[in-house]
Short mmCIF file of C-alpha atoms in Angstrom, two decimals:
data_model
loop_
_atom_site.label_atom_id
_atom_site.label_comp_id
_atom_site.label_asym_id
_atom_site.label_seq_id
_atom_site.Cartn_x
_atom_site.Cartn_y
_atom_site.Cartn_z
CA MET A 1 95.69 284.40 48.33
CA THR A 2 92.93 281.84 48.92
CA ILE A 3 89.71 282.72 50.75
CA LEU A 4 90.79 280.51 53.64
CA GLU A 5 94.12 282.33 53.90
CA THR A 6 92.35 285.71 53.96
CA TRP A 7 89.99 284.40 56.64
CA LEU A 8 92.89 283.12 58.75
CA LYS A 9 94.75 286.40 58.40
CA GLN A 10 91.77 288.35 59.72
CA ALA A 11 90.96 285.84 62.46
CA THR A 12 94.53 285.85 63.82
CA ARG A 13 95.05 289.63 63.70
CA HIS A 14 97.01 290.90 66.75
CA LEU A 15 97.37 287.41 68.20
CA SER A 16 100.76 286.24 69.45
CA ARG A 17 102.87 283.96 67.28
CA ASP A 18 102.01 280.86 69.33
CA SER A 19 98.30 281.70 69.40
CA THR A 20 98.33 282.31 65.64
CA ALA A 21 99.98 278.94 65.00
CA GLN A 22 97.42 277.22 67.20
CA VAL A 23 94.44 278.89 65.51
CA ARG A 24 95.84 278.18 62.04
CA ARG A 25 96.36 274.51 62.88
CA GLU A 26 92.88 273.92 64.25
CA ILE A 27 91.03 275.96 61.62
CA GLN A 28 93.00 274.34 58.81
CA GLU A 29 92.20 270.91 60.21
CA HIS A 30 88.52 271.83 60.60
CA TYR A 31 88.38 273.22 57.07
CA GLU A 32 89.90 270.03 55.62
CA SER A 33 87.42 267.85 57.54
CA ALA A 34 84.52 270.01 56.31
CA PHE A 35 85.88 269.94 52.75
CA GLU A 36 86.23 266.15 52.76
CA ALA A 37 82.77 265.73 54.27
CA GLY A 38 81.41 267.91 51.45
CA ILE A 39 83.15 265.81 48.80
CA ALA A 40 81.92 262.61 50.47
CA GLY A 41 78.41 264.10 50.41
CA GLY A 42 78.60 264.42 46.61
CA ALA A 43 79.50 268.11 46.28
CA SER A 44 82.00 269.30 43.70
CA ALA A 45 85.42 270.53 44.89
CA GLU A 46 84.35 274.15 44.33
CA GLU A 47 81.07 273.71 46.18
CA ALA A 48 82.76 271.83 49.05
CA ASP A 49 85.33 274.63 49.37
CA ARG A 50 82.59 277.28 49.40
CA LEU A 51 80.57 275.44 52.06
CA ALA A 52 83.62 274.82 54.23
CA VAL A 53 84.54 278.52 54.16
CA ILE A 54 80.94 279.59 54.88
CA ALA A 55 80.89 277.26 57.90
CA LEU A 56 83.87 279.14 59.36
CA GLY A 57 81.64 282.17 59.95
CA HIS A 58 82.80 285.77 60.22
CA ALA A 59 86.55 286.14 60.60
CA LYS A 60 86.20 289.38 62.60
CA ASN A 61 83.88 287.71 65.12
CA ALA A 62 86.29 284.82 65.41
CA ASN A 63 89.17 287.25 65.98
CA ARG A 64 87.21 289.02 68.72
CA GLN A 65 86.49 285.69 70.43
CA TYR A 66 90.04 284.41 70.07
CA ARG A 67 91.47 287.60 71.54
CA LYS A 68 89.38 287.04 74.64
CA ILE A 69 90.96 283.66 75.35
CA LEU A 70 94.35 283.55 73.61
CA LEU A 71 97.37 285.76 74.21
CA THR A 72 97.70 288.78 71.93
CA SER A 73 101.07 289.91 70.61
CA ALA A 74 101.22 292.78 73.15
CA GLU A 75 100.50 290.42 76.02
CA ALA A 76 103.08 287.90 74.84
CA ARG A 77 105.67 290.70 74.60
CA MET A 78 104.89 291.82 78.14
CA LEU A 79 105.32 288.25 79.40
CA ARG A 80 108.65 287.95 77.59
CA GLU A 81 109.98 291.23 78.89
CA GLY A 82 109.42 290.35 82.56
CA ASN A 83 109.26 293.04 85.21
CA PHE A 84 108.21 296.15 83.29
CA GLU A 85 108.89 298.67 86.07
CA ALA A 86 112.43 297.41 86.68
CA ARG A 87 113.14 297.38 82.95
CA ALA A 88 111.81 300.92 82.60
CA VAL A 89 114.47 302.13 85.06
CA CYS A 90 117.35 299.80 84.21
CA SER A 91 117.12 300.36 80.46
CA ARG A 92 117.32 304.16 80.80
CA PRO A 93 120.77 305.33 82.00
CA TRP A 94 119.57 308.92 82.55
CA LEU A 95 116.97 307.66 85.04
CA ARG A 96 119.61 305.80 87.01
CA TRP A 97 121.75 308.94 87.13
CA LEU A 98 118.75 310.95 88.25
CA PHE A 99 118.17 308.57 91.16
CA LEU A 100 121.82 308.92 92.11
CA VAL A 101 121.97 312.70 91.81
CA MET A 102 118.73 313.42 93.68
CA PRO A 103 119.86 312.28 97.15
CA ILE A 104 123.21 314.04 96.70
CA ALA A 105 121.41 317.23 95.74
CA ALA A 106 119.13 316.85 98.75
CA VAL A 107 122.14 316.87 101.08
CA PHE A 108 123.19 320.27 99.68
CA VAL A 109 119.73 321.80 99.42
CA ASP A 110 118.99 321.13 103.12
CA SER A 111 115.23 321.34 102.56
CA ALA A 112 112.55 319.47 104.52
CA ALA A 113 110.21 319.42 101.50
CA VAL A 114 112.84 317.84 99.26
CA ALA A 115 113.70 315.33 101.97
CA ARG A 116 110.02 314.43 102.31
CA ALA A 117 109.61 314.00 98.55
CA LEU A 118 112.72 311.84 98.41
CA LEU A 119 111.52 309.69 101.30
CA ALA A 120 108.16 309.19 99.53
CA GLY A 121 109.93 308.33 96.28
CA GLY A 122 112.20 305.92 98.12
CA ILE A 123 109.22 304.12 99.68
CA ALA A 124 107.49 303.82 96.30
CA MET A 125 110.64 302.54 94.63
CA GLY A 126 111.21 300.14 97.53
CA VAL A 127 107.77 298.61 97.05
CA LEU A 128 108.23 298.28 93.29
CA PHE A 129 111.73 296.83 93.38
CA ALA A 130 111.35 294.62 96.45
CA ALA A 131 108.35 292.91 94.87
CA PRO A 132 110.26 290.11 93.08
CA LEU A 133 111.97 289.22 96.38
CA LEU A 134 108.75 288.92 98.40
CA PRO A 135 107.05 285.52 98.93
CA VAL A 136 104.15 286.39 96.64
CA TYR A 137 103.43 283.19 94.75
CA THR A 138 99.70 282.52 95.18
CA PRO A 139 96.82 284.44 93.55
CA SER A 140 95.45 285.57 96.93
CA ARG A 141 98.85 286.87 98.09
CA GLY A 142 99.17 288.55 94.72
CA ARG A 143 95.85 290.34 95.21
CA ILE A 144 96.92 291.51 98.68
CA PHE A 145 100.27 292.71 97.33
CA ARG A 146 98.64 294.60 94.45
CA GLY A 147 96.19 296.26 96.81
CA ALA A 148 99.04 297.26 99.13
CA LYS A 149 101.08 298.51 96.17
CA TRP A 150 98.36 300.88 95.00
CA ILE A 151 97.71 302.14 98.52
CA VAL A 152 101.44 302.83 98.98
CA LEU A 153 101.69 304.58 95.61
CA VAL A 154 98.73 306.86 96.36
CA ALA A 155 100.04 307.50 99.88
CA THR A 156 103.42 308.35 98.33
CA ILE A 157 101.85 311.20 96.38
CA GLY A 158 100.20 312.40 99.58
CA LEU A 159 103.47 312.22 101.48
CA ALA A 160 105.48 313.89 98.73
CA PHE A 161 103.20 316.91 98.46
CA GLY A 162 101.97 316.94 102.06
CA ALA A 163 98.96 319.16 102.77
CA ASP A 164 99.27 320.64 99.27
CA ALA A 165 98.65 317.30 97.54
CA LEU A 166 95.30 318.47 96.13
CA LYS A 167 96.76 321.80 95.03
CA TRP A 168 99.48 319.98 93.11
CA SER A 169 97.11 317.46 91.57
CA TRP A 170 97.28 319.37 88.26
CA LEU A 171 100.74 317.85 87.94
CA LEU A 172 99.07 314.48 87.41
CA SER A 173 97.24 315.80 84.37
CA SER A 174 100.56 316.94 82.89
CA CYS A 175 101.76 313.36 83.35
CA LEU A 176 98.66 311.91 81.72
CA TRP A 177 100.69 309.75 79.36
CA LEU A 178 102.36 308.14 82.37
CA VAL A 179 99.01 307.46 84.03
CA VAL A 180 97.64 305.98 80.79
CA TRP A 181 100.77 303.85 80.43
CA ILE A 182 100.49 302.47 83.97
CA VAL A 183 96.76 301.75 83.53
CA TRP A 184 97.50 300.01 80.23
CA ILE A 185 100.16 297.81 81.86
CA GLU A 186 97.84 296.86 84.71
CA TRP A 187 94.96 296.20 82.32
CA THR A 188 97.15 293.96 80.14
CA ARG A 189 98.29 292.04 83.21
CA VAL A 190 94.67 291.50 84.28
CA SER A 191 93.93 290.18 80.81
CA ILE A 192 96.93 287.80 80.88
CA ARG A 193 95.94 286.52 84.33
CA ARG A 194 92.48 285.71 82.97
CA LYS A 195 93.89 283.81 80.00
CA LEU A 196 96.77 281.87 81.50
CA PRO A 197 96.23 279.02 83.97
CA VAL A 198 97.70 279.88 87.39
CA ALA A 199 100.26 277.07 87.02
CA ASP A 200 101.78 278.94 84.05
CA TRP A 201 102.00 282.34 85.72
CA PRO A 202 105.49 283.84 85.88
CA LYS A 203 106.38 285.71 89.07
CA GLN A 204 105.59 289.15 87.67
CA LEU A 205 101.95 288.22 87.07
CA TYR A 206 101.34 287.93 90.81
CA LEU A 207 102.65 291.45 91.38
CA MET B 1 55.74 277.56 62.19
CA ASP B 2 57.11 276.72 58.75
CA ARG B 3 60.61 275.42 58.15
CA LYS B 4 61.74 278.64 56.41
CA THR B 5 61.05 280.78 59.49
CA LEU B 6 63.06 278.38 61.61
CA SER B 7 65.90 278.06 59.14
CA ARG B 8 68.22 280.47 60.96
CA VAL B 9 68.11 280.05 64.72
CA GLU B 10 70.85 281.98 66.49
CA ILE B 11 72.57 280.10 69.28
CA LEU B 12 71.77 281.98 72.48
CA GLN B 13 74.66 283.54 74.35
CA GLY B 14 76.04 281.08 76.88
CA THR B 15 74.31 278.01 75.47
CA LEU B 16 77.17 276.94 73.21
CA ASP B 17 79.14 275.63 76.19
CA LEU B 18 76.18 273.49 77.23
CA LEU B 19 75.75 272.16 73.67
CA ILE B 20 79.43 271.21 73.49
CA LEU B 21 79.43 269.51 76.89
CA ARG B 22 76.29 267.57 75.99
CA THR B 23 77.82 266.46 72.67
CA LEU B 24 80.96 265.22 74.41
CA LEU B 25 78.88 263.12 76.79
CA PHE B 26 78.65 260.55 73.97
CA GLY B 27 82.44 260.26 73.79
CA PRO B 28 85.53 262.13 72.58
CA ALA B 29 85.12 264.09 69.34
CA HIS B 30 87.08 266.57 67.24
CA GLY B 31 85.87 270.09 66.45
CA HIS B 32 84.25 269.29 63.13
CA ALA B 33 82.40 266.28 64.57
CA ILE B 34 81.10 268.41 67.45
CA ALA B 35 79.77 271.06 65.06
CA LYS B 36 78.18 268.41 62.83
CA HIS B 37 76.59 266.63 65.79
CA ILE B 38 74.97 269.83 67.04
CA GLN B 39 73.72 270.61 63.55
CA ARG B 40 72.38 267.10 62.97
CA THR B 41 70.68 266.60 66.34
CA SER B 42 69.04 270.03 66.11
CA GLU B 43 67.69 269.04 62.68
CA ASP B 44 69.86 271.69 61.00
CA LEU B 45 68.31 274.48 63.06
CA LEU B 46 71.53 275.25 64.89
CA GLN B 47 74.72 275.85 62.98
CA VAL B 48 77.82 276.45 65.08
CA GLU B 49 80.28 278.79 63.44
CA THR B 50 83.84 277.53 63.58
CA GLY B 51 85.00 280.92 64.77
CA SER B 52 82.84 280.54 67.88
CA LEU B 53 83.33 276.82 68.40
CA TYR B 54 87.09 276.76 68.91
CA PRO B 55 87.26 279.72 71.30
CA ALA B 56 84.52 277.99 73.33
CA LEU B 57 86.54 274.75 73.31
CA HIS B 58 89.62 276.64 74.53
CA ARG B 59 87.56 278.28 77.26
CA LEU B 60 86.13 274.97 78.45
CA GLU B 61 89.57 273.40 78.39
CA ALA B 62 90.97 276.26 80.49
CA LYS B 63 88.18 275.72 83.01
CA GLY B 64 89.09 272.04 83.19
CA TRP B 65 85.67 270.87 81.97
CA ILE B 66 87.10 269.18 78.89
CA SER B 67 90.52 267.80 77.98
CA ALA B 68 92.15 267.59 74.57
CA SER B 69 94.61 265.25 72.91
CA TRP B 70 95.92 264.71 69.37
CA GLU B 71 94.58 261.51 67.78
CA ARG B 72 93.75 260.11 64.36
CA SER B 73 90.28 260.87 63.01
CA GLU B 74 88.08 258.36 61.17
CA MET B 75 89.58 259.74 57.94
CA GLY B 76 93.08 258.92 59.18
CA LYS B 77 94.06 262.54 59.81
CA ARG B 78 95.60 263.91 62.95
CA ALA B 79 92.97 265.88 64.82
CA ARG B 80 92.51 267.34 68.28
CA PHE B 81 89.99 265.21 70.13
CA TYR B 82 88.10 266.72 73.05
CA SER B 83 86.62 264.68 75.88
CA LEU B 84 84.57 265.47 78.93
CA THR B 85 86.32 265.47 82.31
CA SER B 86 84.61 264.44 85.55
CA GLN B 87 84.39 268.13 86.48
CA GLY B 88 82.80 268.76 83.10
CA LYS B 89 80.21 266.04 83.71
CA LYS B 90 79.22 267.66 87.00
CA GLU B 91 79.02 271.05 85.34
CA LEU B 92 76.92 269.62 82.53
CA SER B 93 74.29 268.29 84.93
CA VAL B 94 74.17 271.64 86.75
CA GLU B 95 73.89 273.60 83.50
CA GLN B 96 71.29 271.21 82.13
CA ILE B 97 69.05 271.65 85.19
CA LYS B 98 69.46 275.42 84.92
CA TRP B 99 68.54 275.35 81.24
CA GLU B 100 65.50 273.09 81.76
CA THR B 101 64.23 275.36 84.52
CA PHE B 102 64.72 278.39 82.27
CA ALA B 103 63.02 276.70 79.29
CA ARG B 104 60.09 275.65 81.48
CA ALA B 105 59.73 279.19 82.82
CA MET B 106 59.83 280.63 79.29
CA GLY B 107 57.25 278.07 78.16
CA LEU B 108 54.95 279.03 81.01
CA VAL B 109 55.22 282.73 80.21
CA LEU B 110 54.75 282.30 76.47
CA SER B 111 51.95 279.73 76.56
#
């Protein structure tokens, strides 16, 4: 493997396929220009190659900078997969069955607490699944929707547990992986919004 | 100050964008030409690393301050040429005033 190839491999680490191709093309082109300029300046092929590689700088720094402005592989995957929340439910049959069984069970249990929890869950699900149907197609509307979404989700927890919401807050810590997962999704979306021009945003990025 | 002391001047954070915009004021250029121009006009004091240059070019393009198109270089190779947009020209004059004010203030403090 040449030094340039090693450099490119490090500089494009964790970048999406398209980003990697773009970086490779421009760096390769830059390297060739630098190499030819070196040869034209009277340097030997070896010396010109060495100088051209030195001029590239540190591959790790380049990778850090590229990851700030180009899509990473995780971000590209999220864009491809569309609405994450809907997929999370639709791709798991047991979750669909659970949603079906819960209201039926509630009818037999005849409990106000269960009814309240189900109502809260229904509201939360309604907000999540109605999102693609809402006229949210500008960044400002997107911000309003996201704000409303988080308020509804927090209120849902309050409604589900009623006055005992604080007492039951330990439950959240037992679902830490879920909280981390949701935060990671939101964080990745923020990062994608920063990198992509608004004209290229798919619907789910507004939500 | 002797030449050796000045041989490695780090480009200050945030100034690379200004250097690129200023370079493109003279006309469209590809990445290598931009880096060379900065190096030459700074009398070899500033050396732009390729790994910093291209991310900065992408950033400026995303902001709409520069535009890019594939053209043939003077060596007959296909290269991505960057040129300043009208928005970029406005931004350049703003950034230049900011920088001159900052440099003057630094000069006053250090003198």
